[in-house]
Amino acid sequence: MLSLSAVLFMLGLGALCGVVLSAASKIFYVYEDPRIAEVEFFMAGANCGGCGYAGCSAAAVAVVAGEAPPSACIVADAEAANNIAAVMGVDPGTAEPLLSYNTCMGGDRAPDKYYYMGINSCQALATLYGGKRECPVGCLGLGDCVRACAFDALKMGPHGYPVVDEIKCVGCGACEKVCPKDIMEIKTMSQKLLHLNQYDDRIAPCQQTCPAEIDIPRYIYQIKNGDYEGAVNTIRERNPTKSFAVILRPGLSPSL
Amino acid sequence: MGYMEIIIGGIFVNNILLAQFLGNCPFLGTSKKMETAVGMAMAVVFVLVLAGVITWLLYAFFLVPYKLVYMRTIAFILVIASLVQFVEMFLKKSIPALYAGLGIFLPLITTNCAVFGACILNIDKELSFMKTLVQSTAYAMGFGLALILFAGVRERIILSRVPKPLQDTSIGLVTAGILSLTFYAFKGMI
């Protein structure tokens, strides 16, 4: 009969704990804003932390408390932001999405200082004299950022530097964190356009010193391939007055 | 055994982390930042003292009279788990500030072997109720002391150049071993 008393004892103890806990959950019930659950429902639910909060539910609490905008979730689309704004009864606003931008267009063009045979990782390569390329600031090309991207938005391009798929990119910042050379930058389109070239930017000397910050390597590449319309647009893109004439004639070098 | 011996023994000589090696999971997991370590230490003090007292009462008034001592492991686990749940609900309602301060650490302690181990040690030494209370408090303070010391060391280690294969948890385990060796200096005090 020893086992029977043991079973009865555990049954009693379990029942007691259960009753006490269920009573406690009623007695110590804390009212929680139902909007928190509604807001969290519209978020992506990936708990990626890209918004800067500990997870989706922490972000939902911040949205309901008014500390974060309805578009706090960077993974969810504009429709989700509108739904969240409807739950909160506020204007969704026009938040600009963050995107990953690759700031190095050099890649394979830079010659190598030495032959590297080792772990296939930029982090490892960067510890050996800052990488194998002669260019001290450029992309190392081993693709740490490609492996870090959880959204399949980065591919290693044909010229030895990564290419961002702007449709898939959610701007979570995983590539920016993992790059030992700080090539990947997470910023909005406005931040990108308002950026003035800095001394340590990874750009060609002609572009570095151009007062209008025109993308000269692209301009020359387009002329070389006969894409004159594209070349004009490249000039117009950053030209402050928009009225410079570009005269292109076959057999003559282009002049401003 | 006097009260002073129990206190010194619980905090230093038989330190639950560095001499008895119980609760090493939060020891390594929550010691990367001083802020987290202090939160965890406070939660352990809170839960360990309560669990020590409740399990002693359960043992003395239910398990021994009904000759069910062999059931103590499963009974204690059930009681500690329910107790932590209850305390969490109680704090959320009554003392929201403390609840927010302890945060995630309170439910984490449900399965902490330092809490369960301390309760079993109290019973095995056949301590009186008051001595159980004192010993539980001493063990919890020893846990907090070791965790906060270790967090201080680890915060310095982050700033120093550690060889790549030894970084993070590996160097943490080595440090824990050295810290445990230093606590062996207290052996023989009692």
Coordinates of N, CA and C in Angstrom, one line a residue, chain B:
Chain B
M1 N 26.2 23.1 15.4 CA 26.7 24.2 14.5 C 26.0 25.5 14.8
G2 N 26.8 26.5 15.1 CA 26.3 27.8 15.4 C 25.8 28.6 14.2
Y3 N 25.1 29.7 14.4 CA 24.6 30.5 13.3 C 25.7 31.1 12.5
M4 N 26.8 31.6 13.2 CA 27.9 32.2 12.6 C 28.6 31.2 11.6
E5 N 28.8 30.0 12.1 CA 29.4 29.0 11.2 C 28.6 28.7 10.0
I6 N 27.2 28.7 10.1 CA 26.4 28.5 9.0 C 26.5 29.6 8.0
I7 N 26.6 30.8 8.5 CA 26.6 32.0 7.6 C 28.0 32.0 6.8
I8 N 29.1 31.8 7.6 CA 30.4 31.8 6.9 C 30.5 30.6 6.0
G9 N 30.0 29.5 6.4 CA 30.1 28.3 5.6 C 29.3 28.4 4.4
G10 N 28.1 29.0 4.5 CA 27.2 29.1 3.3 C 27.7 30.1 2.3
I11 N 28.3 31.2 2.8 CA 28.7 32.2 1.8 C 30.1 31.8 1.2
F12 N 31.1 31.4 2.0 CA 32.4 31.3 1.5 C 32.8 29.8 1.4
V13 N 32.8 29.1 2.5 CA 33.5 27.7 2.5 C 32.8 26.8 1.6
N14 N 31.4 26.7 1.7 CA 30.7 25.8 0.9 C 29.9 26.6 -0.2
N15 N 30.5 27.6 -0.7 CA 29.8 28.4 -1.7 C 29.1 27.6 -2.8
I16 N 27.9 27.9 -3.0 CA 27.1 26.9 -3.8 C 27.5 26.9 -5.3
L17 N 28.1 27.9 -5.8 CA 28.6 27.9 -7.1 C 30.0 27.4 -7.2
L18 N 30.9 27.9 -6.4 CA 32.4 27.7 -6.6 C 32.9 26.5 -5.8
A19 N 32.2 26.0 -4.8 CA 32.6 24.9 -4.0 C 31.8 23.7 -4.3
Q20 N 30.5 23.9 -4.5 CA 29.6 22.8 -4.7 C 29.1 22.6 -6.2
F21 N 29.5 23.6 -7.0 CA 29.2 23.5 -8.5 C 27.8 23.3 -8.8
L22 N 26.9 23.9 -8.1 CA 25.5 23.8 -8.4 C 25.1 25.2 -9.1
G23 N 24.2 25.1 -10.1 CA 23.7 26.3 -10.7 C 24.7 27.0 -11.6
N24 N 25.5 26.1 -12.3 CA 26.5 26.7 -13.2 C 26.0 27.3 -14.5
C25 N 24.7 26.9 -14.8 CA 24.1 27.4 -16.0 C 23.9 28.9 -16.0
P26 N 23.2 29.5 -14.9 CA 23.1 30.9 -14.9 C 24.4 31.6 -14.6
F27 N 25.3 30.8 -13.9 CA 26.6 31.4 -13.6 C 27.3 31.8 -14.9
L28 N 27.3 31.0 -15.9 CA 27.9 31.3 -17.2 C 27.0 32.2 -18.0
G29 N 25.7 31.9 -17.9 CA 24.7 32.6 -18.8 C 24.4 34.0 -18.5
T30 N 24.4 34.4 -17.2 CA 24.0 35.7 -16.9 C 25.1 36.6 -16.4
S31 N 26.4 36.2 -16.6 CA 27.5 36.9 -16.0 C 28.2 37.8 -17.0
K32 N 27.6 38.0 -18.2 CA 28.3 38.8 -19.2 C 28.2 40.3 -18.9
K33 N 27.1 40.7 -18.2 CA 27.0 42.1 -17.9 C 26.7 42.2 -16.4
M34 N 27.3 43.3 -15.7 CA 27.1 43.4 -14.3 C 25.6 43.6 -14.0
E35 N 24.9 44.4 -14.8 CA 23.5 44.7 -14.5 C 22.6 43.4 -14.5
T36 N 22.9 42.5 -15.4 CA 22.1 41.2 -15.5 C 22.5 40.4 -14.3
A37 N 23.8 40.4 -13.9 CA 24.3 39.5 -12.8 C 23.6 40.0 -11.5
V38 N 23.5 41.3 -11.3 CA 22.8 41.8 -10.1 C 21.4 41.4 -10.1
G39 N 20.7 41.5 -11.2 CA 19.3 41.1 -11.3 C 19.1 39.6 -10.9
M40 N 20.0 38.8 -11.5 CA 19.9 37.3 -11.3 C 20.2 37.0 -9.8
A41 N 21.2 37.7 -9.2 CA 21.5 37.5 -7.8 C 20.4 37.8 -6.9
M42 N 19.7 38.9 -7.2 CA 18.5 39.3 -6.4 C 17.4 38.3 -6.5
A43 N 17.1 37.8 -7.7 CA 16.1 36.9 -7.9 C 16.4 35.6 -7.2
V44 N 17.7 35.2 -7.2 CA 18.0 33.9 -6.5 C 17.8 34.1 -5.0
V45 N 18.3 35.2 -4.4 CA 18.1 35.4 -3.0 C 16.6 35.3 -2.6
F46 N 15.8 35.9 -3.4 CA 14.4 35.9 -3.2 C 13.8 34.5 -3.2
V47 N 14.1 33.8 -4.3 CA 13.4 32.5 -4.5 C 14.1 31.4 -3.6
L48 N 15.4 31.5 -3.4 CA 16.1 30.4 -2.7 C 15.6 30.4 -1.2
V49 N 15.5 31.6 -0.6 CA 15.0 31.7 0.8 C 13.6 31.1 0.9
L50 N 12.7 31.6 0.0 CA 11.3 31.1 0.1 C 11.2 29.6 -0.1
A51 N 12.0 29.1 -1.1 CA 11.9 27.7 -1.4 C 12.5 26.8 -0.3
G52 N 13.6 27.3 0.3 CA 14.2 26.6 1.5 C 13.2 26.4 2.6
V53 N 12.5 27.5 2.9 CA 11.5 27.5 4.0 C 10.3 26.6 3.6
I54 N 9.8 26.7 2.4 CA 8.6 25.9 2.1 C 8.9 24.4 2.0
T55 N 10.1 24.1 1.4 CA 10.4 22.7 1.3 C 10.7 22.1 2.7
W56 N 11.2 22.9 3.6 CA 11.4 22.4 5.0 C 10.1 22.0 5.6
L57 N 9.2 22.9 5.5 CA 7.8 22.7 6.0 C 7.2 21.5 5.4
L58 N 7.3 21.3 4.1 CA 6.7 20.2 3.4 C 7.3 18.9 3.9
Y59 N 8.6 18.9 4.1 CA 9.4 17.7 4.5 C 9.0 17.4 5.9
A60 N 9.0 18.4 6.8 CA 8.8 18.1 8.3 C 7.3 17.7 8.5
F61 N 6.3 18.3 7.8 CA 4.9 18.1 8.2 C 4.2 17.1 7.3
F62 N 4.8 16.8 6.1 CA 4.1 15.8 5.2 C 4.9 14.6 4.9
L63 N 6.1 14.8 4.4 CA 6.9 13.7 4.0 C 7.3 12.7 5.1
V64 N 7.8 13.3 6.2 CA 8.3 12.4 7.3 C 7.1 11.7 8.0
P65 N 6.0 12.4 8.4 CA 4.9 11.7 9.1 C 4.3 10.6 8.3
Y66 N 4.2 10.8 7.0 CA 3.5 9.8 6.1 C 4.5 8.9 5.5
K67 N 5.7 8.9 5.9 CA 6.8 7.9 5.5 C 6.9 8.0 3.9
L68 N 7.0 9.2 3.4 CA 7.1 9.4 2.0 C 8.4 10.1 1.6
V69 N 9.5 9.9 2.5 CA 10.7 10.6 2.3 C 11.3 10.4 0.9
Y70 N 11.1 9.1 0.4 CA 11.7 8.8 -0.9 C 11.1 9.6 -2.1
M71 N 9.9 10.3 -1.8 CA 9.3 11.1 -2.8 C 9.8 12.5 -2.9
R72 N 10.8 12.8 -2.1 CA 11.1 14.3 -1.9 C 11.6 15.0 -3.1
T73 N 12.3 14.3 -4.0 CA 12.8 14.9 -5.2 C 11.7 15.5 -6.1
I74 N 10.7 14.6 -6.4 CA 9.6 15.0 -7.3 C 8.7 16.0 -6.6
A75 N 8.5 15.8 -5.3 CA 7.6 16.7 -4.5 C 8.3 18.1 -4.5
F76 N 9.6 18.2 -4.2 CA 10.3 19.5 -4.1 C 10.2 20.2 -5.5
I77 N 10.5 19.4 -6.6 CA 10.4 20.1 -7.9 C 9.1 20.7 -8.2
L78 N 8.0 19.9 -7.8 CA 6.7 20.4 -8.1 C 6.4 21.7 -7.2
V79 N 6.8 21.6 -6.0 CA 6.5 22.8 -5.1 C 7.3 24.0 -5.5
I80 N 8.6 23.8 -5.9 CA 9.4 25.0 -6.2 C 8.9 25.6 -7.5
A81 N 8.5 24.8 -8.5 CA 8.0 25.3 -9.8 C 6.7 26.1 -9.5
S82 N 5.8 25.5 -8.7 CA 4.6 26.2 -8.5 C 4.8 27.5 -7.7
L83 N 5.8 27.4 -6.7 CA 6.1 28.6 -5.9 C 6.6 29.8 -6.7
V84 N 7.5 29.4 -7.7 CA 8.0 30.5 -8.5 C 6.9 31.1 -9.4
Q85 N 6.0 30.3 -9.9 CA 4.9 30.8 -10.7 C 4.0 31.7 -9.8
F86 N 3.8 31.3 -8.6 CA 2.9 32.0 -7.7 C 3.6 33.4 -7.3
V87 N 4.9 33.3 -7.0 CA 5.6 34.5 -6.6 C 5.6 35.5 -7.8
E88 N 5.7 35.0 -9.0 CA 5.7 35.9 -10.2 C 4.4 36.6 -10.3
M89 N 3.3 35.9 -10.2 CA 2.0 36.5 -10.3 C 1.8 37.5 -9.2
F90 N 2.2 37.1 -8.0 CA 2.0 38.0 -6.8 C 2.8 39.3 -7.0
L91 N 4.1 39.2 -7.5 CA 4.9 40.4 -7.7 C 4.3 41.3 -8.8
K92 N 3.8 40.6 -9.9 CA 3.3 41.4 -11.0 C 2.2 42.3 -10.5
K93 N 1.3 41.8 -9.6 CA 0.2 42.6 -9.1 C 0.6 43.5 -8.0
S94 N 1.4 43.0 -7.1 CA 1.6 43.8 -5.8 C 2.8 44.8 -5.9
I95 N 3.9 44.3 -6.5 CA 5.2 45.1 -6.5 C 5.7 45.1 -7.9
P96 N 5.0 45.9 -8.8 CA 5.4 45.9 -10.2 C 6.8 46.3 -10.5
A97 N 7.3 47.2 -9.6 CA 8.7 47.7 -9.8 C 9.7 46.5 -9.6
L98 N 9.5 45.7 -8.6 CA 10.4 44.6 -8.4 C 10.3 43.6 -9.5
Y99 N 9.0 43.4 -9.9 CA 8.7 42.4 -11.0 C 9.5 42.8 -12.3
A100 N 9.4 44.2 -12.6 CA 10.1 44.6 -13.8 C 11.6 44.5 -13.6
G101 N 12.1 44.7 -12.3 CA 13.5 44.6 -12.1 C 14.1 43.2 -12.3
L102 N 13.3 42.2 -11.7 CA 13.8 40.9 -11.9 C 13.5 40.3 -13.3
G103 N 12.5 40.8 -13.9 CA 12.2 40.5 -15.3 C 12.2 39.0 -15.6
I104 N 13.0 38.6 -16.6 CA 13.0 37.2 -17.1 C 13.7 36.3 -16.1
F105 N 14.4 36.8 -15.2 CA 15.2 35.9 -14.3 C 14.4 35.1 -13.3
L106 N 13.2 35.7 -13.0 CA 12.4 35.0 -12.0 C 11.9 33.7 -12.5
P107 N 11.2 33.6 -13.7 CA 10.8 32.3 -14.2 C 12.0 31.4 -14.6
L108 N 13.1 32.0 -14.9 CA 14.3 31.1 -15.2 C 14.8 30.3 -14.0
I109 N 14.6 30.8 -12.8 CA 15.1 30.1 -11.6 C 14.3 28.9 -11.3
T110 N 13.1 28.7 -11.9 CA 12.2 27.6 -11.7 C 13.0 26.3 -11.8
T111 N 13.9 26.2 -12.8 CA 14.7 25.0 -13.0 C 16.1 25.1 -12.6
N112 N 16.4 26.1 -11.7 CA 17.8 26.2 -11.3 C 18.2 25.2 -10.3
C113 N 19.3 24.4 -10.6 CA 19.6 23.4 -9.6 C 20.2 23.9 -8.4
A114 N 20.7 25.2 -8.3 CA 21.2 25.7 -7.1 C 20.1 25.8 -6.1
V115 N 18.8 26.2 -6.5 CA 17.7 26.3 -5.6 C 17.4 24.9 -5.0
F116 N 17.2 24.0 -5.9 CA 16.8 22.6 -5.5 C 17.9 22.0 -4.7
G117 N 19.2 22.2 -5.1 CA 20.3 21.6 -4.3 C 20.4 22.2 -2.9
A118 N 20.2 23.5 -2.8 CA 20.2 24.1 -1.4 C 19.2 23.5 -0.5
C119 N 18.0 23.3 -1.1 CA 16.8 22.7 -0.3 C 17.2 21.3 0.2
I120 N 17.8 20.5 -0.7 CA 18.2 19.1 -0.4 C 19.3 19.1 0.7
L121 N 20.2 20.1 0.5 CA 21.3 20.2 1.5 C 20.8 20.5 2.9
N122 N 19.8 21.5 2.9 CA 19.2 21.8 4.2 C 18.6 20.6 4.9
I123 N 17.9 19.8 4.1 CA 17.2 18.6 4.7 C 18.3 17.6 5.2
D124 N 19.3 17.4 4.3 CA 20.3 16.3 4.6 C 21.1 16.7 5.9
K125 N 21.3 17.9 6.2 CA 22.0 18.3 7.4 C 21.1 18.3 8.6
E126 N 19.8 18.0 8.4 CA 18.8 17.9 9.5 C 18.8 19.2 10.4
L127 N 18.7 20.3 9.7 CA 18.8 21.6 10.4 C 17.4 21.9 11.0
S128 N 17.4 22.8 12.0 CA 16.1 23.3 12.5 C 15.5 24.3 11.6
F129 N 14.3 24.8 11.8 CA 13.7 25.7 10.9 C 14.4 27.0 10.8
M130 N 14.9 27.6 11.9 CA 15.6 28.9 11.9 C 16.9 28.7 11.2
K131 N 17.6 27.6 11.5 CA 18.9 27.3 10.8 C 18.7 27.1 9.3
T132 N 17.6 26.5 8.9 CA 17.3 26.4 7.5 C 17.2 27.7 6.8
L133 N 16.4 28.6 7.5 CA 16.3 30.0 7.0 C 17.6 30.7 6.8
V134 N 18.5 30.6 7.9 CA 19.8 31.2 7.8 C 20.6 30.6 6.7
Q135 N 20.7 29.3 6.7 CA 21.5 28.6 5.7 C 21.1 29.0 4.3
S136 N 19.7 29.0 4.0 CA 19.2 29.3 2.7 C 19.7 30.7 2.3
T137 N 19.5 31.7 3.2 CA 20.0 33.1 3.0 C 21.5 33.1 2.7
A138 N 22.3 32.3 3.5 CA 23.7 32.4 3.3 C 24.1 31.8 1.9
Y139 N 23.4 30.7 1.5 CA 23.7 30.1 0.2 C 23.4 31.1 -0.9
A140 N 22.2 31.7 -0.8 CA 21.8 32.7 -1.8 C 22.7 33.8 -1.9
M141 N 23.2 34.3 -0.7 CA 24.2 35.4 -0.8 C 25.5 35.0 -1.4
G142 N 25.9 33.7 -1.1 CA 27.1 33.2 -1.7 C 27.0 33.1 -3.2
F143 N 25.8 32.7 -3.6 CA 25.5 32.7 -5.1 C 25.7 34.0 -5.7
G144 N 25.0 35.0 -5.0 CA 25.1 36.4 -5.5 C 26.5 36.9 -5.5
L145 N 27.3 36.6 -4.5 CA 28.7 37.1 -4.4 C 29.5 36.5 -5.5
A146 N 29.4 35.2 -5.7 CA 30.2 34.6 -6.8 C 29.8 35.1 -8.1
L147 N 28.5 35.3 -8.4 CA 28.0 35.7 -9.7 C 28.5 37.1 -10.0
I148 N 28.5 38.0 -9.0 CA 28.8 39.4 -9.2 C 30.4 39.5 -9.3
L149 N 31.1 38.7 -8.6 CA 32.6 38.7 -8.7 C 32.9 38.3 -10.2
F150 N 32.3 37.2 -10.6 CA 32.5 36.6 -11.9 C 32.2 37.6 -13.0
A151 N 31.0 38.3 -12.8 CA 30.6 39.3 -13.9 C 31.6 40.4 -14.0
G152 N 32.2 40.8 -12.8 CA 33.2 41.9 -12.8 C 34.4 41.4 -13.6
V153 N 34.9 40.2 -13.4 CA 36.0 39.6 -14.1 C 35.7 39.6 -15.6
R154 N 34.5 39.1 -15.9 CA 34.2 38.9 -17.4 C 34.1 40.2 -18.1
E155 N 33.6 41.3 -17.4 CA 33.5 42.6 -18.1 C 34.9 43.1 -18.4
R156 N 35.9 42.7 -17.6 CA 37.3 43.1 -17.9 C 37.8 42.3 -19.1
I157 N 37.5 41.0 -19.1 CA 38.0 40.1 -20.1 C 37.6 40.5 -21.5
I158 N 36.3 41.1 -21.6 CA 35.8 41.5 -22.9 C 36.7 42.5 -23.5
L159 N 37.3 43.4 -22.7 CA 38.2 44.5 -23.2 C 39.6 44.0 -23.5
S160 N 40.0 42.8 -23.1 CA 41.3 42.3 -23.4 C 41.4 41.5 -24.6
R161 N 42.6 41.2 -25.1 CA 42.8 40.5 -26.3 C 42.8 39.0 -26.0
V162 N 41.8 38.3 -26.3 CA 41.7 36.9 -26.0 C 41.9 36.1 -27.4
P163 N 42.7 35.1 -27.4 CA 42.9 34.3 -28.7 C 41.5 33.8 -29.1
K164 N 41.3 33.8 -30.5 CA 40.0 33.5 -31.0 C 39.4 32.2 -30.5
P165 N 40.1 31.1 -30.5 CA 39.4 29.9 -30.1 C 38.9 29.9 -28.6
L166 N 39.5 30.8 -27.8 CA 39.2 30.8 -26.4 C 38.1 31.9 -26.0
Q167 N 37.6 32.6 -27.0 CA 36.8 33.7 -26.7 C 35.4 33.3 -26.1
D168 N 34.8 34.2 -25.4 CA 33.5 34.1 -24.8 C 33.4 32.9 -23.8
T169 N 32.6 31.9 -24.1 CA 32.3 30.9 -23.0 C 33.6 30.1 -22.6
S170 N 34.5 29.9 -23.6 CA 35.7 29.1 -23.2 C 36.5 29.8 -22.2
I171 N 36.8 31.1 -22.4 CA 37.6 31.8 -21.4 C 36.8 32.0 -20.1
G172 N 35.4 32.0 -20.2 CA 34.6 32.1 -19.1 C 34.7 30.8 -18.2
L173 N 34.8 29.7 -18.8 CA 34.9 28.4 -18.0 C 36.3 28.4 -17.4
V174 N 37.3 28.8 -18.1 CA 38.7 28.9 -17.5 C 38.7 29.8 -16.3
T175 N 38.1 31.0 -16.5 CA 38.0 31.9 -15.4 C 37.2 31.4 -14.2
A176 N 36.1 30.7 -14.5 CA 35.3 30.1 -13.4 C 36.2 29.1 -12.6
G177 N 37.0 28.3 -13.3 CA 37.9 27.3 -12.6 C 38.9 28.0 -11.7
I178 N 39.5 29.1 -12.2 CA 40.5 29.8 -11.4 C 39.8 30.5 -10.2
L179 N 38.6 31.0 -10.4 CA 37.8 31.6 -9.3 C 37.5 30.6 -8.3
S180 N 37.1 29.4 -8.7 CA 36.8 28.3 -7.8 C 38.0 27.9 -7.0
L181 N 39.2 27.9 -7.7 CA 40.5 27.6 -6.9 C 40.7 28.6 -5.8
T182 N 40.5 29.9 -6.1 CA 40.7 30.9 -5.1 C 39.8 30.7 -3.9
F183 N 38.5 30.2 -4.2 CA 37.6 29.9 -3.0 C 38.0 28.7 -2.2
Y184 N 38.9 27.9 -2.8 CA 39.4 26.8 -2.0 C 40.3 27.2 -0.8
A185 N 40.8 28.5 -0.9 CA 41.5 29.1 0.2 C 40.7 29.1 1.5
F186 N 39.3 29.1 1.4 CA 38.5 29.2 2.6 C 38.3 27.8 3.2
K187 N 38.7 26.7 2.5 CA 38.6 25.4 3.0 C 39.4 25.3 4.4
G188 N 38.8 24.7 5.4 CA 39.4 24.5 6.6 C 39.1 25.6 7.6
M189 N 38.4 26.6 7.1 CA 38.0 27.7 8.1 C 37.1 27.2 9.1
I190 N 36.2 26.2 8.7 CA 35.3 25.7 9.7 C 35.7 24.3 10.1

